[in-house]
XYZ file of C-alpha atoms in Angstrom:
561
model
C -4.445 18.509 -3.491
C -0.951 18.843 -2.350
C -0.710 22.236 -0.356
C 2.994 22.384 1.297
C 6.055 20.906 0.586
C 8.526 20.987 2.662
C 12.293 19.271 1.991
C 15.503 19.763 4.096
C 19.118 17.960 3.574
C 17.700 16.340 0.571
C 20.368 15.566 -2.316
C 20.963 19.247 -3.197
C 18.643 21.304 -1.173
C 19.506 22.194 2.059
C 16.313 23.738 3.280
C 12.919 23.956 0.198
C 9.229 25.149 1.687
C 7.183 25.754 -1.248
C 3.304 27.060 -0.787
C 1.127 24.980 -3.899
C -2.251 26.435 -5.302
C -4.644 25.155 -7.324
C -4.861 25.361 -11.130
C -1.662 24.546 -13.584
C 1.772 25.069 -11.891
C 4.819 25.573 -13.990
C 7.809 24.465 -12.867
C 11.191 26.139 -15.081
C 14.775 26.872 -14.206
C 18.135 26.217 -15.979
C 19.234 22.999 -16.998
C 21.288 21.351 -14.078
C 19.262 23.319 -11.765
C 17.352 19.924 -10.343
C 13.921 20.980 -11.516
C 12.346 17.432 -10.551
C 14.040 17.663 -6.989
C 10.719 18.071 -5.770
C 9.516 15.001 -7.666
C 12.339 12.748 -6.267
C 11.215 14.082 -2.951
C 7.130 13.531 -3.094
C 8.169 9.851 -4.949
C 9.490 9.125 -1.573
C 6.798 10.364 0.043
C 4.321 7.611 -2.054
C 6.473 5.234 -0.838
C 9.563 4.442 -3.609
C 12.745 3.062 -1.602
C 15.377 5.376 -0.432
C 19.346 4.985 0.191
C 22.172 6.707 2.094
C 22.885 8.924 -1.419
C 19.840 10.581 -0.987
C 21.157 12.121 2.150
C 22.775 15.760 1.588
C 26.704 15.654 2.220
C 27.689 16.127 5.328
C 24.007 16.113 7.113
C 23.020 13.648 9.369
C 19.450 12.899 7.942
C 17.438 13.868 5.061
C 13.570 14.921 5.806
C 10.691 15.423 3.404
C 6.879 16.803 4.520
C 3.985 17.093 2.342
C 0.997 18.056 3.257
C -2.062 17.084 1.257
C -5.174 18.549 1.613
C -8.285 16.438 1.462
C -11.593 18.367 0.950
C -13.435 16.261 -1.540
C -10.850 13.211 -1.260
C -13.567 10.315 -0.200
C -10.939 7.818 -1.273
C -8.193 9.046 0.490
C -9.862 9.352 3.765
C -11.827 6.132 3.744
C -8.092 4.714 3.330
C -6.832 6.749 6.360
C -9.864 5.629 8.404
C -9.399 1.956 7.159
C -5.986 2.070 8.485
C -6.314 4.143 11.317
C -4.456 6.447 10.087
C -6.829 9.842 10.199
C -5.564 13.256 11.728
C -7.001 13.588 15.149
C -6.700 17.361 14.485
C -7.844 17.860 10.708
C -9.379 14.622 8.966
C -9.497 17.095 6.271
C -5.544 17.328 6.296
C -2.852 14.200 5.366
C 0.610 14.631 6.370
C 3.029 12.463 5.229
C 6.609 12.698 6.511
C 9.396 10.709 5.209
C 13.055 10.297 7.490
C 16.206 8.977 5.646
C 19.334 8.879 7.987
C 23.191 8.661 6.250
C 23.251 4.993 6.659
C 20.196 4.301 4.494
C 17.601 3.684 6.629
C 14.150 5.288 6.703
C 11.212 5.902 8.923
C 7.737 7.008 7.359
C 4.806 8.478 8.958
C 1.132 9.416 8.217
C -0.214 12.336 10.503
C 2.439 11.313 12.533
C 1.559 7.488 12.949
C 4.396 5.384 11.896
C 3.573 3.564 8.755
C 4.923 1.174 6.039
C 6.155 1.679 2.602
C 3.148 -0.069 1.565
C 0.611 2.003 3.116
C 2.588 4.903 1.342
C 2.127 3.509 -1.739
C -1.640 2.482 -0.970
C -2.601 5.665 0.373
C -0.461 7.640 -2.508
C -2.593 6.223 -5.256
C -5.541 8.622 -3.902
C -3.195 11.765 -3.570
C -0.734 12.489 -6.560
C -0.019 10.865 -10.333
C 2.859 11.438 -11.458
C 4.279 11.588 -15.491
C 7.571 11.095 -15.744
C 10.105 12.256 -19.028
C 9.754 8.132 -20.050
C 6.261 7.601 -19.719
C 5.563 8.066 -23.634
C 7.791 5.187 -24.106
C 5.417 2.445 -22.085
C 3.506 3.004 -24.899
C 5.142 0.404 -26.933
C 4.259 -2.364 -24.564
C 1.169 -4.081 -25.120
C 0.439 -4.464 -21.559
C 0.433 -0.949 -20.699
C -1.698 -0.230 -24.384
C -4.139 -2.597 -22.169
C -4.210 -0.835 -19.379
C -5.100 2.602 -21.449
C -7.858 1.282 -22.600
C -9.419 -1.020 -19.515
C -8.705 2.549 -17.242
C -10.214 4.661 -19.980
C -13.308 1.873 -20.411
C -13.877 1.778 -16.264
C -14.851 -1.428 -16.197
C -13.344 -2.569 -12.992
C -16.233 -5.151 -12.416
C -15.237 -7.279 -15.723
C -11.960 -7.153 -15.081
C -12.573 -8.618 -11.337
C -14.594 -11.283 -13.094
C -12.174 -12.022 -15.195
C -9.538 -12.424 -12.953
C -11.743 -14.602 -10.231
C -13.162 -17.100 -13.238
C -9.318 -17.482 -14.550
C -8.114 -18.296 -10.882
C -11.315 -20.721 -10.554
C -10.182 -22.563 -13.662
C -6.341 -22.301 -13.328
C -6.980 -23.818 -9.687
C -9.243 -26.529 -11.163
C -6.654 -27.174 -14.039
C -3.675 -27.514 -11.514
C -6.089 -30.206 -9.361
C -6.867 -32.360 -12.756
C -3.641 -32.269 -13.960
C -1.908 -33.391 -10.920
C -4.575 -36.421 -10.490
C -4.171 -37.087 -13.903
C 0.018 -37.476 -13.608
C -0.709 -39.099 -10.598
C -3.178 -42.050 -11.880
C -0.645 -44.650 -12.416
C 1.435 -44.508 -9.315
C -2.328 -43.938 -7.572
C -3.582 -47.133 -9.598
C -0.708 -49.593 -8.190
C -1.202 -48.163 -5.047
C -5.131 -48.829 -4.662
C -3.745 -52.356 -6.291
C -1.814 -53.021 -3.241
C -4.021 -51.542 -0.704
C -7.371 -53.481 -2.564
C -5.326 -56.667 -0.917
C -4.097 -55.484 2.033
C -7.300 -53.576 3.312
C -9.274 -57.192 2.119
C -7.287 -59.154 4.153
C -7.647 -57.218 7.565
C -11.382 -57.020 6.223
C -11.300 -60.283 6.832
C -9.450 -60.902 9.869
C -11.619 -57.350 11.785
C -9.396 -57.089 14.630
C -11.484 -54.628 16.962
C -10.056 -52.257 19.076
C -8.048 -53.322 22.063
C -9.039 -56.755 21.324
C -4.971 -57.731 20.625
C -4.708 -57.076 24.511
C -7.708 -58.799 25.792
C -6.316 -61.831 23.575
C -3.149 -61.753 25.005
C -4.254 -62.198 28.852
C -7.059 -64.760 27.897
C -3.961 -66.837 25.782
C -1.980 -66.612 28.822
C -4.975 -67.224 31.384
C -6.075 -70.077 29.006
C -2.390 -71.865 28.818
C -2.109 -71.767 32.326
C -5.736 -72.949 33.630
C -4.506 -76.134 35.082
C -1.661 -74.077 37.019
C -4.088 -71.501 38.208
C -7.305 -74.129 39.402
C -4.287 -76.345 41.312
C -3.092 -72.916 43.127
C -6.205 -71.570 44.046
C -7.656 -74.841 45.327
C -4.424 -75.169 47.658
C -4.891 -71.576 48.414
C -8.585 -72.262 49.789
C -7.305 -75.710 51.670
C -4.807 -74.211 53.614
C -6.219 -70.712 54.367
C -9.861 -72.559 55.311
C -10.230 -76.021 55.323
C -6.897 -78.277 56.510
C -7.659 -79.977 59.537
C -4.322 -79.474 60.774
C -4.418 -76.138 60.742
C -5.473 -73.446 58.944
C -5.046 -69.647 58.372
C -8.254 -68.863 60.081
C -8.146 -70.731 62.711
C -4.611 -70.017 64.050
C -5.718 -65.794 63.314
C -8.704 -67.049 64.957
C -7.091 -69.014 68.604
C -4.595 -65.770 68.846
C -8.141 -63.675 69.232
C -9.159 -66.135 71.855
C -5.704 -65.942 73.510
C -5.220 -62.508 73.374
C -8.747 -61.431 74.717
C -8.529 -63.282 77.861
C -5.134 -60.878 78.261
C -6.697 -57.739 76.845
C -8.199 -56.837 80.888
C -4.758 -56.952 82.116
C -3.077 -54.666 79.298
C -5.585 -52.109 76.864
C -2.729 -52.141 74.283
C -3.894 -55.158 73.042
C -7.204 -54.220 71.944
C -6.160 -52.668 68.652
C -4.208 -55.535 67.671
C -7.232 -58.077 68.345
C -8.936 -55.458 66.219
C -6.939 -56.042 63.663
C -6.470 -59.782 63.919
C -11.056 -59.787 63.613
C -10.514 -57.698 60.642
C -7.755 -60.200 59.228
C -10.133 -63.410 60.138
C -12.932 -61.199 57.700
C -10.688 -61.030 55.365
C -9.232 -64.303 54.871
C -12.890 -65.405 54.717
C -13.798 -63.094 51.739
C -10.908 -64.361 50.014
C -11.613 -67.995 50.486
C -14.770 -66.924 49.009
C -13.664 -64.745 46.167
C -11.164 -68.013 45.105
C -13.550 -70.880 45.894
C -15.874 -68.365 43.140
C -12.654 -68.178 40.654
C -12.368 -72.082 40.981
C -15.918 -72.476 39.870
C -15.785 -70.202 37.003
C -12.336 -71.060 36.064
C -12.545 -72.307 32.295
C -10.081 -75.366 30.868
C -11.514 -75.426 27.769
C -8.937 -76.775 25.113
C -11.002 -75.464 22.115
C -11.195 -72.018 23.298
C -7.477 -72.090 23.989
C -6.808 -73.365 20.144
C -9.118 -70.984 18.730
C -7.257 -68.102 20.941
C -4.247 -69.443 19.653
C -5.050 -69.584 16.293
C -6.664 -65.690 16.645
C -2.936 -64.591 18.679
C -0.826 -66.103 16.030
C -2.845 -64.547 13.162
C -2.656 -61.156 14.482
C 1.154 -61.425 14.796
C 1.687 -62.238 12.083
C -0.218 -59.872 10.301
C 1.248 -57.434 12.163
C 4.505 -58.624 11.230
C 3.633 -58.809 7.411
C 2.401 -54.876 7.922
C 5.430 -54.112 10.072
C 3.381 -52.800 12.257
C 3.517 -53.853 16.639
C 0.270 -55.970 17.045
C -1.292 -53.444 19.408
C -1.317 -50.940 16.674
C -2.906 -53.074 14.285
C -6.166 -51.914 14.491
C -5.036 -48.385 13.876
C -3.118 -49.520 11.036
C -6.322 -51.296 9.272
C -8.360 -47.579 9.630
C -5.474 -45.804 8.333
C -5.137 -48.276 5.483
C -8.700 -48.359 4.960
C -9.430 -44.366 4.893
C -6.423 -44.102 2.323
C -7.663 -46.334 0.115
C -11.224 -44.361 0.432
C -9.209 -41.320 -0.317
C -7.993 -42.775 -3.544
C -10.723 -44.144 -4.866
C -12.845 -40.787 -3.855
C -10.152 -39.155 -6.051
C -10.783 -41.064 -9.082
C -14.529 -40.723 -8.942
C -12.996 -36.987 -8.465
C -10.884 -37.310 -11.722
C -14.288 -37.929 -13.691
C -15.858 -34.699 -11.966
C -13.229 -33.077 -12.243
C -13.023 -32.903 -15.892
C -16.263 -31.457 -16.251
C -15.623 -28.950 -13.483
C -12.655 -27.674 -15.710
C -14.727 -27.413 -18.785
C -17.687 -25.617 -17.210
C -15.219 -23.188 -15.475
C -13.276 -22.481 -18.978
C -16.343 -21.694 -20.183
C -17.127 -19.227 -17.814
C -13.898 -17.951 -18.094
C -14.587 -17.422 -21.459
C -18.252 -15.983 -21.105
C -16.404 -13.431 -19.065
C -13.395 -12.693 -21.516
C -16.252 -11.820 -24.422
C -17.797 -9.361 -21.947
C -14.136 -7.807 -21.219
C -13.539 -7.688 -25.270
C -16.128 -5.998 -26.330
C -16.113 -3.333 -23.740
C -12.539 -3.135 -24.451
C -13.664 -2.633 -27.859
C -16.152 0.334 -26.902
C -13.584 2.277 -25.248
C -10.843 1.608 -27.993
C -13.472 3.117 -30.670
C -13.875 6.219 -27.947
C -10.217 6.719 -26.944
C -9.149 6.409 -30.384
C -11.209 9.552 -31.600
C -9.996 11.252 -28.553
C -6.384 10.645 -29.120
C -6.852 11.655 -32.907
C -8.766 15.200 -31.516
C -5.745 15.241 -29.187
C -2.803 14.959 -31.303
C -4.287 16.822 -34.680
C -4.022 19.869 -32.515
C -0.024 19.184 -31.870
C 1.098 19.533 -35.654
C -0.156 15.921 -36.749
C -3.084 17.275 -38.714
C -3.743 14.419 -40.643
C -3.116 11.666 -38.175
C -5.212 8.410 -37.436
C -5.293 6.401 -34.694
C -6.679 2.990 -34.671
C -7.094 1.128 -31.283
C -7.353 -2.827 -32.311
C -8.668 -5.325 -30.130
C -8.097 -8.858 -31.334
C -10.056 -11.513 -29.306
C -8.637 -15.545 -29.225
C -10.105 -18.098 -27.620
C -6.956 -20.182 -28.426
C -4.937 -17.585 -26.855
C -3.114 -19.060 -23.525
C -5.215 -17.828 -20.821
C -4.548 -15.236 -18.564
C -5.726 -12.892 -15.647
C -6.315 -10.070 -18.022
C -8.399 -12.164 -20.432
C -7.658 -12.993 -24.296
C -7.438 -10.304 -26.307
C -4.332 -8.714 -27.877
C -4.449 -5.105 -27.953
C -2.304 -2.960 -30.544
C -2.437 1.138 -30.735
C -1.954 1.611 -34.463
C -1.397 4.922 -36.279
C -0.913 6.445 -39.219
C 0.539 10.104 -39.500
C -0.128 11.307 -42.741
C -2.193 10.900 -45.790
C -2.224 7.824 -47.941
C 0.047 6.050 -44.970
C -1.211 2.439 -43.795
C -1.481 2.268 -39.733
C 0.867 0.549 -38.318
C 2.448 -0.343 -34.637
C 3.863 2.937 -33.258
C 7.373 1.664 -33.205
C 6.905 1.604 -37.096
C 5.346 4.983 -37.738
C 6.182 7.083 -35.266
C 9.344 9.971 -34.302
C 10.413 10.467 -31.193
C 9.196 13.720 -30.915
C 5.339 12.195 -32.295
C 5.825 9.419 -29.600
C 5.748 12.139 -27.122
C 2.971 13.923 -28.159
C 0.786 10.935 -28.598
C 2.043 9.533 -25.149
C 1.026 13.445 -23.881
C -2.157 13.571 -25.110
C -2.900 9.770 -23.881
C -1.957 11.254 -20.696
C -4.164 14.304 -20.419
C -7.077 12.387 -21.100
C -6.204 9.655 -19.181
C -5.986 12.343 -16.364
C -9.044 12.957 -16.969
C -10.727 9.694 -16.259
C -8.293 9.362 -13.264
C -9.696 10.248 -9.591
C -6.365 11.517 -8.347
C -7.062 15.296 -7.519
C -2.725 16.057 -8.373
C -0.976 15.277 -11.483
C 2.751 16.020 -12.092
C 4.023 16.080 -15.440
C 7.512 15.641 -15.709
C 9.164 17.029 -19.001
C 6.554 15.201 -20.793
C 6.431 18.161 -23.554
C 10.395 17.188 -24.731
C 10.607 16.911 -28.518
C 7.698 19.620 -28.774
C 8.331 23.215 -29.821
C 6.727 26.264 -31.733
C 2.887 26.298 -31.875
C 2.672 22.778 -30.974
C 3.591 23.570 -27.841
C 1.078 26.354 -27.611
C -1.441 23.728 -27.721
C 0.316 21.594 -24.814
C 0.236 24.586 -22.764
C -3.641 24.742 -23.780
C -4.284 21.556 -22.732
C -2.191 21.602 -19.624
C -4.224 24.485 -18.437
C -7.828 23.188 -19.147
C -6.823 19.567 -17.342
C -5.776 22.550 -14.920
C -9.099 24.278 -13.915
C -10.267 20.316 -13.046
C -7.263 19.396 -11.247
C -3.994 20.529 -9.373
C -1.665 19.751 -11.957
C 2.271 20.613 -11.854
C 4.650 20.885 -15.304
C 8.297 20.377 -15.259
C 9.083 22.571 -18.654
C 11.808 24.199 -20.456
C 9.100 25.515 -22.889
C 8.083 29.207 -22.473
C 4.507 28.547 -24.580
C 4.051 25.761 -21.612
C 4.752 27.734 -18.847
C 3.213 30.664 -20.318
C 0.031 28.957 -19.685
C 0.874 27.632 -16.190
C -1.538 29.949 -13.686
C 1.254 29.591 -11.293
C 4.694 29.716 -11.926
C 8.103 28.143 -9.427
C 11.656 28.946 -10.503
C 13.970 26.975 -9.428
C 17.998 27.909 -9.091
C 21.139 26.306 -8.044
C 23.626 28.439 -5.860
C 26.933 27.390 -5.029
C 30.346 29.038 -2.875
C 32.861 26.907 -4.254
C 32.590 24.143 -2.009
C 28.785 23.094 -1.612
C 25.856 23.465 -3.479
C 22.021 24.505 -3.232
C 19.074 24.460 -4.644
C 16.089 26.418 -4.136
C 12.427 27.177 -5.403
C 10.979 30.444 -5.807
C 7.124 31.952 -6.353
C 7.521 34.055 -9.225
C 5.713 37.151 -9.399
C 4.201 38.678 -12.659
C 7.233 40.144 -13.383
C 9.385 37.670 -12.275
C 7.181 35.172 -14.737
C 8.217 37.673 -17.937
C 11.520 37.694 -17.218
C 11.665 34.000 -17.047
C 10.000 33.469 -20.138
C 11.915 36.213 -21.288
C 15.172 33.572 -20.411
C 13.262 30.687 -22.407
C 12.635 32.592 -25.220
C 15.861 34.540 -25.787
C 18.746 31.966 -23.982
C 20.996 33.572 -21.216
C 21.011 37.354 -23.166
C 17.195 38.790 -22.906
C 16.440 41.315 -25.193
C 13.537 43.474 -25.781
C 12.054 41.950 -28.346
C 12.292 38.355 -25.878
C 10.440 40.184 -23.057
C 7.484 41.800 -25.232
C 6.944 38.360 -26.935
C 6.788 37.040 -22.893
C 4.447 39.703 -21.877
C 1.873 38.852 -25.061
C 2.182 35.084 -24.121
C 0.832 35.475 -20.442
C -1.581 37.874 -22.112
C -2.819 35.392 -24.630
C -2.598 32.554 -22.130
C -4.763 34.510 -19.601
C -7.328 35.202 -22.292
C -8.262 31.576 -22.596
């Protein structure tokens, strides 16, 4: 429940701390005097945006504090704990404050842990409802006649199911149709790639082999070149009489070691000269081995040639450098796999997106008829409701109209329509038809109070709701007002005195002004205080006698119930 309130620099009201108990709180001042101040204020604190008008004149920042308690609240703290948001004091206590400086900008915090306008909003939902003067006018709209009935029918789990089967199929849907628009330009293309992938099928260039073809072409072309070279290489590093590598490396060892006793520095460099004469040895060997192995084979170089030319000019035909032809033939050959997978797809596919209408629609049944349940229910509630408010002989008829060739949505396929009928011998019809203003309210009140009563939210405001009522029928508002009362902490904006009468609690609120500035404040009213308020209702701005004995028998009568 919301315990303290606490607003300063806020539009009007310079400095507001107001103490909230249990039960029904009434809420009554003079017109102008900014009675729902304290609304505004709490609808920032469940996380509506804020701007720079919101700021009193001349103050530098506007603040707001509530302070919720949360004895019984399991929602409300398993959000806090999910969020890390819980008191490290109280976990029992929530304190939500909300900052808006003169430029517009504003800071929030839970139990003083800076949070988001979403988490206000998230954590809100658990704390406080409120019922603003409009509300009875939603009641029009077919979507929020829906939502009466699936929140007074509690079945959450349908509605899930609903929604997750819809989003299966609607997914599926979206995936067939775009194959489907897609099969021509996917047809020519498995045309073109059908060829293309065939022909380098065929031709099965491996994997580096472009490269290896390339140095064999040009070892191939050259063989005559490279035998002549290497044979010359072997004659004149090993075998001309006349003089050869080895044996000149080999006389400057001779010649040098018979000088190596009169100067060491030598010895290295005949060191060097043995390890030259080793290696001009192993090379002889190494070419007089390439000159053996050396192939001149003039079929192998055609067929190499043949192989070389193909692949350029396949790779020229894919645009495509020859190296990366092998790459090119996967990619070409996993796309074509893709589209081909896709049309085998496009058959599955279609039987994917009838068996998931269908449980879409196995779903939407279930959601009907328990929508059809609770509209039998709430309708005989509303009618108990509302005969007590002066519409003695009304009827309400909740209808729930299911079509499977309805376009499907989330919220399944029914079309739901409050109809009513006021008085006797009257067909029901849509609300809009039948209906006063003043009967809209009532209605749209009653809804309310027994929506409240399905609703988990331990604080309910009610702003003005009761406008167009008067006289007894407003006794009965009061009545009900009160009972939803003793279940939940439950606050009335009201100009009614038969309302207020019945409020266990009662705030005045008054405007004061100098001249140049204004502000508002809220006042516990005692006893007395309450009978001359309702004393103000009753009679206008003079209170007479007569006004403040009829005040005094309506807290009398109200405390009797």
């Amino acid at each position: 429940m919301l315990a303290h309130l606490s607003i300063s620099n806020f539009a009007v009201v310079k400095q507001l701390s107001v103490q909230l108990e249990n039960g029904l709180t009434a809420i009554t001042g003079e017109t102008g005097a900014g009675k729902s101040i304290a609304i505004d204020a709490l609808s920032l604190c469940l996380g509506e945006r804020a701007d720079a008008n919101a700021v009193r004149k001349g103050s530098a920042k506007a603040e707001i504090i509530a302070h919720f308690s949360l004895n019984g609240n399991v929602l409300a703290k398993a959000f806090l704990d999910e969020h890390e948001l819980t008191s490290d004091e109280d976990e029992n206590s929530c304190f939500i404050r909300r900052v808006i400086s003169k430029e517009g900008r504003s800071k929030a915090f839970i139990n003083g842990i800076p949070a988001s306008l979403q988490q206000l909003k998230g954590l809100g939902q658990f704390l406080l409802a409120i019922h603003g003067q409009n509300t009875h006018l939603q009641l029009l709209k077919e979507d929020h006649q829906r939502e009466l009935v699936d929140g007074y029918a509690k079945h959450n789990d349908i509605l899930v199911q609903v929604r997750e089967t819809y989003s299966l199929w609607r997914d599926k849907q979206r995936t067939l149709k775009a194959l489907q628009e897609q099969a021509q330009q996917r047809e020519d293309r498995i045309q073109l790639l059908t060829y293309q992938v065939q022909e380098l099928d065929e031709f099965a260039i491996e994997e580096g082999e472009f490269e290896e073809l390339e140095i064999e072409h040009k070892r191939l072309s050259n063989g005559q070149s490279l035998l002549e070279q290497a044979q010359t290489s072997v004659y004149n590093l090993y075998e001309s009489d006349e003089g050869n590598a080895l044996s000149v490396i080999q006389s400057s060892i001779e010649r040098l070691g018979e000088l190596e006793a009169h100067d060491a520095t030598l010895t290295p460099i005949i060191a060097m000269l043995n390890d030259a004469a080793i290696q001009v040895e192993e090379a002889v060997g190494e070419l007089r081995s390439y000159c053996d192995h050396l192939e001149i084979d003039p079929l192998r170089l055609q067929q190499v040639e043949a192989r070389y030319a193909k692949a350029m000019e396949l790779a020229r035909k894919h645009t495509v450098m020859p190296e990366g032809l092998y790459q090119h033939h996967q990619e070409l050959a996993a796309e074509f796999n893709a589209l081909s997978e896709q049309e085998t797809l496009l058959g599955t596919l279609e039987g994917e997106v009838e068996e998931a209408r269908a449980t879409y629609l196995t779903a939407t049944k279930a959601l009907s008829e328990s929508r059809q349940r609770a509209a039998g229910k709430l309708s005989e509630d509303i009618e108990v409701q509302i005969r007590q408010m002066n519409m003695p002989h009304a009827k309400v008829d909740i209808q729930i109209q299911y079509d499977e060739l309805k376009k499907p949505v989330s919220t399944g396929l029914d079309t739901v329509e409050f109809k009513v009928s006021t008085n006797p011998g009257q067909d029901a019809d849509k609300l809009e038809k039948v209906v006063s203003g003043g009967e809209l309210s009532r209605i749209g009140l009653a809804i309310q109070v027994i929506a409240s009563g399905h609703h988990a939210t331990p604080t309910m405001i009610f702003d003005e709701v009761d406008t167009g009522i008067s006289g007894p029928t407003a006794s009965i508002v009061g009545g009900l007002l009160r009972k939803l009362g003793k279940q939940s902490q439950v606050m009335c904006v009201t100009h009614l005195p038969q309302v207020a009468a019945q409020a266990h609690n009662q705030l005045f609120v008054t405007k004061l002004t100098d001249g140049e500035s204004t502000e508002t404040q809220m006042l516990a009213l005692t006893k007395q205080d309450r009978i001359d308020e309702l004393a103000r209702l009753l009679a206008g701005d003079k209170v007479t006698k007569s006004a403040l004995a009829n005040a005094k028998e309506l807290l009398k009568s109200a405390a009797s119930n």
